[in-house]
């Protein structure tokens, strides 16, 4: 496969993770502690998803055995 779908997907999920991390910091400073853990967990999940997309891209680039 081409590089573009994997790079775009990885960049989008990493950007979402960054946005959610920023939201978690804003929620903490505004006093909404009950939501911080959930948003932070989802942010970390987006970073993990981004890394797994890159691993998928790297594995897809290898030759396939029959």
XYZ file of C-alpha atoms in Angstrom:
66
model
C 0.000 0.000 0.000
C 1.026 3.582 -0.361
C 2.356 5.620 2.488
C -0.326 8.336 2.434
C -3.261 6.617 4.189
C -1.085 5.375 7.024
C 0.652 8.719 7.561
C -2.610 10.671 7.426
C -4.329 8.308 9.847
C -1.398 8.369 12.250
C -1.122 12.160 12.117
C -4.860 12.602 12.661
C -4.964 10.312 15.674
C -1.847 11.912 17.173
C -3.412 15.356 16.693
C -6.590 14.138 18.402
C -4.490 12.799 21.278
C -2.782 16.170 21.622
C -6.097 18.023 21.566
C -7.543 15.730 24.200
C -4.439 16.145 26.378
C -4.868 19.901 26.163
C -8.547 19.545 27.035
C -7.633 17.449 30.076
C -5.314 20.202 31.305
C -8.025 22.818 30.795
C -10.581 20.675 32.620
C -8.205 20.232 35.551
C -7.578 23.965 35.793
C -11.322 24.687 35.594
C -12.074 22.271 38.427
C -13.740 19.445 36.493
C -11.630 16.721 38.104
C -14.232 14.011 37.536
C -13.697 14.191 33.756
C -9.903 14.507 33.667
C -9.150 10.796 34.039
C -11.500 9.768 31.225
C -10.210 12.393 28.817
C -6.594 11.583 29.680
C -7.218 7.872 29.130
C -8.738 8.555 25.724
C -5.809 10.835 24.858
C -3.309 8.085 25.650
C -5.429 5.636 23.672
C -5.170 7.908 20.624
C -1.362 8.006 20.920
C -1.259 4.204 21.158
C -3.537 3.931 18.125
C -1.258 6.282 16.208
C 1.760 4.147 17.052
C -0.059 0.961 16.027
C -0.957 2.507 12.671
C 2.735 3.222 12.089
C 3.608 -0.361 13.040
C 0.981 -1.579 10.576
C 2.515 0.608 7.869
C 5.998 -0.754 8.607
C 4.762 -4.344 8.532
C 2.823 -3.745 5.321
C 5.997 -2.592 3.592
C 7.647 -5.962 4.073
C 7.452 -8.570 1.343
C 4.557 -10.994 1.685
C 5.182 -14.737 1.852
C 2.875 -17.118 0.045
